[in-house]
Amino acid sequence: MPTLRRFASPIAMPYASAPRKFLIGLALYARQIELSIDRTHGDWQGLRQFYKPRPQPDDLAVLLLQAEARNRSRWNLLQTFMANRPVPERDRWMMARLLFDFSAILRGYEPATDDLYCLRYCLSQTTSIFYRRLGMRRRLEKLDLHHFNRTGHLPAGKEINTIVGDDWLRL
């Protein structure tokens, strides 16, 4: 049975930058997970069904780590002065670890309450770092994002593909 690890080890390594659209989509995906976990109320089967047609978190974690490895040499001084500052590698590794942890839940692991609180809190903090580094914190935080067990009297939220575009997974 898969286990849920509480913390990823922060590894201080050089900066690099994956494609901006991918990082925005990934940050929104992490926010969607956070909102979905909050509204799960023990309905793990429903959560698994909700994420079945969506990109799988372990695939996104691998894409994130591969994109960073490919783009490491492309960082230049001009990008330093642009709005999209690079996300530190320790935060990218943390995001990947959290995505792997959520993937364990989708594969059948039912976490303890403390693990769930920790996962949700860490997702919130890491997503906030991504938002700030992408220079879009206020805009992204205010988006009405579609998530699991959304209250019925609210209009349907926006899907990630609608916000970022269908090609956000193409690196």
mmCIF file of N, CA and C in Angstrom, residues 58-126:
data_model
loop_
_atom_site.group_PDB
_atom_site.id
_atom_site.type_symbol
_atom_site.label_atom_id
_atom_site.label_comp_id
_atom_site.label_asym_id
_atom_site.label_seq_id
_atom_site.Cartn_x
_atom_site.Cartn_y
_atom_site.Cartn_z
ATOM 1 N N ASP A 58 1.085 12.360 -10.607
ATOM 2 C CA ASP A 58 2.447 11.828 -10.732
ATOM 3 C C ASP A 58 3.033 12.122 -12.114
ATOM 4 N N ASP A 59 2.183 12.137 -13.154
ATOM 5 C CA ASP A 59 2.651 12.511 -14.493
ATOM 6 C C ASP A 59 3.096 13.972 -14.523
ATOM 7 N N LEU A 60 2.338 14.837 -13.839
ATOM 8 C CA LEU A 60 2.708 16.259 -13.794
ATOM 9 C C LEU A 60 4.003 16.470 -13.023
ATOM 10 N N ALA A 61 4.197 15.705 -11.960
ATOM 11 C CA ALA A 61 5.438 15.822 -11.184
ATOM 12 C C ALA A 61 6.644 15.438 -12.044
ATOM 13 N N VAL A 62 6.511 14.358 -12.789
ATOM 14 C CA VAL A 62 7.603 13.933 -13.676
ATOM 15 C C VAL A 62 7.844 14.978 -14.758
ATOM 16 N N LEU A 63 6.761 15.522 -15.348
ATOM 17 C CA LEU A 63 6.908 16.576 -16.357
ATOM 18 C C LEU A 63 7.632 17.789 -15.790
ATOM 19 N N LEU A 64 7.283 18.166 -14.564
ATOM 20 C CA LEU A 64 7.931 19.318 -13.926
ATOM 21 C C LEU A 64 9.428 19.091 -13.769
ATOM 22 N N LEU A 65 9.796 17.942 -13.271
ATOM 23 C CA LEU A 65 11.222 17.655 -13.055
ATOM 24 C C LEU A 65 11.971 17.502 -14.375
ATOM 25 N N GLN A 66 11.336 16.914 -15.386
ATOM 26 C CA GLN A 66 11.987 16.783 -16.693
ATOM 27 C C GLN A 66 12.134 18.144 -17.374
ATOM 28 N N ALA A 67 11.110 18.974 -17.276
ATOM 29 C CA ALA A 67 11.163 20.298 -17.908
ATOM 30 C C ALA A 67 12.266 21.140 -17.290
ATOM 31 N N GLU A 68 12.426 21.042 -15.999
ATOM 32 C CA GLU A 68 13.470 21.817 -15.331
ATOM 33 C C GLU A 68 14.848 21.338 -15.764
ATOM 34 N N ALA A 69 15.015 20.033 -15.893
ATOM 35 C CA ALA A 69 16.313 19.508 -16.320
ATOM 36 C C ALA A 69 16.638 19.950 -17.746
ATOM 37 N N ARG A 70 15.624 19.964 -18.621
ATOM 38 C CA ARG A 70 15.850 20.371 -20.013
ATOM 39 C C ARG A 70 16.144 21.858 -20.146
ATOM 40 N N ASN A 71 15.468 22.673 -19.351
ATOM 41 C CA ASN A 71 15.562 24.125 -19.513
ATOM 42 C C ASN A 71 16.619 24.782 -18.639
ATOM 43 N N ARG A 72 17.346 24.008 -17.872
ATOM 44 C CA ARG A 72 18.316 24.582 -16.943
ATOM 45 C C ARG A 72 19.320 25.484 -17.642
ATOM 46 N N SER A 73 19.769 25.120 -18.817
ATOM 47 C CA SER A 73 20.804 25.896 -19.500
ATOM 48 C C SER A 73 20.241 27.104 -20.243
ATOM 49 N N ARG A 74 18.936 27.236 -20.339
ATOM 50 C CA ARG A 74 18.343 28.311 -21.124
ATOM 51 C C ARG A 74 18.097 29.600 -20.338
ATOM 52 N N TRP A 75 18.329 29.588 -19.045
ATOM 53 C CA TRP A 75 18.081 30.762 -18.223
ATOM 54 C C TRP A 75 19.104 31.846 -18.566
ATOM 55 N N ASN A 76 18.643 33.084 -18.750
ATOM 56 C CA ASN A 76 19.578 34.155 -19.054
ATOM 57 C C ASN A 76 19.261 35.401 -18.245
ATOM 58 N N LEU A 77 20.130 36.378 -18.312
ATOM 59 C CA LEU A 77 20.008 37.583 -17.504
ATOM 60 C C LEU A 77 18.762 38.379 -17.848
ATOM 61 N N LEU A 78 18.359 38.374 -19.121
ATOM 62 C CA LEU A 78 17.174 39.121 -19.519
ATOM 63 C C LEU A 78 15.939 38.632 -18.760
ATOM 64 N N GLN A 79 15.823 37.338 -18.540
ATOM 65 C CA GLN A 79 14.672 36.795 -17.827
ATOM 66 C C GLN A 79 14.649 37.244 -16.365
ATOM 67 N N THR A 80 15.795 37.601 -15.832
ATOM 68 C CA THR A 80 15.860 38.081 -14.457
ATOM 69 C C THR A 80 15.065 39.368 -14.294
ATOM 70 N N PHE A 81 15.041 40.208 -15.324
ATOM 71 C CA PHE A 81 14.361 41.489 -15.249
ATOM 72 C C PHE A 81 12.899 41.421 -15.677
ATOM 73 N N MET A 82 12.462 40.271 -16.141
ATOM 74 C CA MET A 82 11.066 40.109 -16.560
ATOM 75 C C MET A 82 10.232 39.689 -15.353
ATOM 76 N N ALA A 83 8.928 39.698 -15.512
ATOM 77 C CA ALA A 83 8.016 39.397 -14.401
ATOM 78 C C ALA A 83 8.130 37.956 -13.904
ATOM 79 N N ASN A 84 8.468 37.047 -14.790
ATOM 80 C CA ASN A 84 8.502 35.652 -14.347
ATOM 81 C C ASN A 84 9.882 35.283 -13.820
ATOM 82 N N ARG A 85 10.030 35.442 -12.528
ATOM 83 C CA ARG A 85 11.267 35.025 -11.877
ATOM 84 C C ARG A 85 11.233 33.513 -11.741
ATOM 85 N N PRO A 86 12.368 32.883 -11.732
ATOM 86 C CA PRO A 86 12.365 31.421 -11.647
ATOM 87 C C PRO A 86 11.890 30.944 -10.278
ATOM 88 N N VAL A 87 11.284 29.787 -10.270
ATOM 89 C CA VAL A 87 10.870 29.154 -9.023
ATOM 90 C C VAL A 87 12.080 28.374 -8.508
ATOM 91 N N PRO A 88 12.480 28.599 -7.262
ATOM 92 C CA PRO A 88 13.653 27.868 -6.734
ATOM 93 C C PRO A 88 13.453 26.357 -6.830
ATOM 94 N N GLU A 89 14.535 25.676 -7.053
ATOM 95 C CA GLU A 89 14.461 24.226 -7.255
ATOM 96 C C GLU A 89 13.892 23.509 -6.037
ATOM 97 N N ARG A 90 14.186 23.990 -4.842
ATOM 98 C CA ARG A 90 13.635 23.331 -3.647
ATOM 99 C C ARG A 90 12.109 23.387 -3.651
ATOM 100 N N ASP A 91 11.537 24.475 -4.193
ATOM 101 C CA ASP A 91 10.080 24.594 -4.259
ATOM 102 C C ASP A 91 9.502 23.733 -5.372
ATOM 103 N N ARG A 92 10.241 23.577 -6.467
ATOM 104 C CA ARG A 92 9.790 22.671 -7.526
ATOM 105 C C ARG A 92 9.815 21.225 -7.033
ATOM 106 N N TRP A 93 10.864 20.866 -6.274
ATOM 107 C CA TRP A 93 10.939 19.519 -5.717
ATOM 108 C C TRP A 93 9.826 19.295 -4.693
ATOM 109 N N MET A 94 9.512 20.328 -3.914
ATOM 110 C CA MET A 94 8.419 20.220 -2.946
ATOM 111 C C MET A 94 7.091 20.002 -3.672
ATOM 112 N N MET A 95 6.863 20.769 -4.746
ATOM 113 C CA MET A 95 5.623 20.607 -5.522
ATOM 114 C C MET A 95 5.551 19.187 -6.088
ATOM 115 N N ALA A 96 6.652 18.691 -6.630
ATOM 116 C CA ALA A 96 6.668 17.327 -7.177
ATOM 117 C C ALA A 96 6.347 16.306 -6.083
ATOM 118 N N ARG A 97 6.941 16.480 -4.907
ATOM 119 C CA ARG A 97 6.698 15.550 -3.790
ATOM 120 C C ARG A 97 5.222 15.563 -3.386
ATOM 121 N N LEU A 98 4.630 16.749 -3.336
ATOM 122 C CA LEU A 98 3.219 16.870 -2.959
ATOM 123 C C LEU A 98 2.313 16.238 -4.013
ATOM 124 N N LEU A 99 2.682 16.379 -5.275
ATOM 125 C CA LEU A 99 1.908 15.741 -6.340
ATOM 126 C C LEU A 99 1.994 14.215 -6.236
ATOM 127 N N PHE A 100 3.186 13.705 -5.906
ATOM 128 C CA PHE A 100 3.329 12.261 -5.702
ATOM 129 C C PHE A 100 2.493 11.800 -4.504
ATOM 130 N N ASP A 101 2.450 12.606 -3.447
ATOM 131 C CA ASP A 101 1.643 12.263 -2.272
ATOM 132 C C ASP A 101 0.151 12.212 -2.623
ATOM 133 N N PHE A 102 -0.307 13.177 -3.407
ATOM 134 C CA PHE A 102 -1.715 13.180 -3.812
ATOM 135 C C PHE A 102 -2.000 11.997 -4.736
ATOM 136 N N SER A 103 -1.034 11.642 -5.544
ATOM 137 C CA SER A 103 -1.180 10.485 -6.421
ATOM 138 C C SER A 103 -1.398 9.212 -5.608
ATOM 139 N N ALA A 104 -0.732 9.114 -4.461
ATOM 140 C CA ALA A 104 -0.927 7.954 -3.582
ATOM 141 C C ALA A 104 -2.380 7.877 -3.109
ATOM 142 N N ILE A 105 -2.985 9.029 -2.836
ATOM 143 C CA ILE A 105 -4.396 9.055 -2.429
ATOM 144 C C ILE A 105 -5.282 8.571 -3.570
ATOM 145 N N LEU A 106 -4.978 9.011 -4.785
ATOM 146 C CA LEU A 106 -5.779 8.596 -5.937
ATOM 147 C C LEU A 106 -5.626 7.108 -6.239
ATOM 148 N N ARG A 107 -4.501 6.533 -5.845
ATOM 149 C CA ARG A 107 -4.272 5.097 -6.072
ATOM 150 C C ARG A 107 -4.859 4.228 -4.961
ATOM 151 N N GLY A 108 -5.433 4.826 -3.919
ATOM 152 C CA GLY A 108 -6.094 4.004 -2.914
ATOM 153 C C GLY A 108 -5.700 4.257 -1.480
ATOM 154 N N TYR A 109 -4.673 5.030 -1.232
ATOM 155 C CA TYR A 109 -4.272 5.326 0.135
ATOM 156 C C TYR A 109 -5.286 6.270 0.775
ATOM 157 N N GLU A 110 -5.744 5.931 1.965
ATOM 158 C CA GLU A 110 -6.661 6.807 2.699
ATOM 159 C C GLU A 110 -5.884 7.430 3.853
ATOM 160 N N PRO A 111 -5.551 8.704 3.723
ATOM 161 C CA PRO A 111 -4.669 9.337 4.701
ATOM 162 C C PRO A 111 -5.344 9.616 6.038
ATOM 163 N N ALA A 112 -4.514 9.697 7.068
ATOM 164 C CA ALA A 112 -4.994 10.128 8.379
ATOM 165 C C ALA A 112 -5.304 11.622 8.297
ATOM 166 N N THR A 113 -6.091 12.100 9.230
ATOM 167 C CA THR A 113 -6.483 13.509 9.229
ATOM 168 C C THR A 113 -5.278 14.430 9.279
ATOM 169 N N ASP A 114 -4.289 14.096 10.108
ATOM 170 C CA ASP A 114 -3.087 14.938 10.209
ATOM 171 C C ASP A 114 -2.322 14.992 8.888
ATOM 172 N N ASP A 115 -2.237 13.861 8.203
ATOM 173 C CA ASP A 115 -1.568 13.831 6.901
ATOM 174 C C ASP A 115 -2.297 14.716 5.894
ATOM 175 N N LEU A 116 -3.615 14.672 5.951
ATOM 176 C CA LEU A 116 -4.434 15.471 5.043
ATOM 177 C C LEU A 116 -4.251 16.958 5.307
ATOM 178 N N TYR A 117 -4.256 17.343 6.571
ATOM 179 C CA TYR A 117 -4.020 18.749 6.919
ATOM 180 C C TYR A 117 -2.638 19.200 6.450
ATOM 181 N N CYS A 118 -1.656 18.336 6.670
ATOM 182 C CA CYS A 118 -0.286 18.668 6.266
ATOM 183 C C CYS A 118 -0.182 18.811 4.752
ATOM 184 N N LEU A 119 -0.771 17.882 4.017
ATOM 185 C CA LEU A 119 -0.739 17.945 2.553
ATOM 186 C C LEU A 119 -1.409 19.217 2.054
ATOM 187 N N ARG A 120 -2.557 19.524 2.612
ATOM 188 C CA ARG A 120 -3.289 20.724 2.191
ATOM 189 C C ARG A 120 -2.519 21.998 2.512
ATOM 190 N N TYR A 121 -1.944 22.077 3.698
ATOM 191 C CA TYR A 121 -1.165 23.256 4.097
ATOM 192 C C TYR A 121 0.070 23.420 3.209
ATOM 193 N N CYS A 122 0.792 22.325 2.991
ATOM 194 C CA CYS A 122 2.004 22.390 2.149
ATOM 195 C C CYS A 122 1.651 22.765 0.715
ATOM 196 N N LEU A 123 0.543 22.245 0.195
ATOM 197 C CA LEU A 123 0.095 22.633 -1.145
ATOM 198 C C LEU A 123 -0.205 24.125 -1.198
ATOM 199 N N SER A 124 -0.869 24.627 -0.184
ATOM 200 C CA SER A 124 -1.212 26.045 -0.126
ATOM 201 C C SER A 124 0.048 26.914 -0.123
ATOM 202 N N GLN A 125 1.013 26.556 0.696
ATOM 203 C CA GLN A 125 2.240 27.343 0.792
ATOM 204 C C GLN A 125 3.062 27.282 -0.496
ATOM 205 N N THR A 126 3.197 26.108 -1.060
ATOM 206 C CA THR A 126 3.982 25.947 -2.288
ATOM 207 C C THR A 126 3.294 26.634 -3.467
#
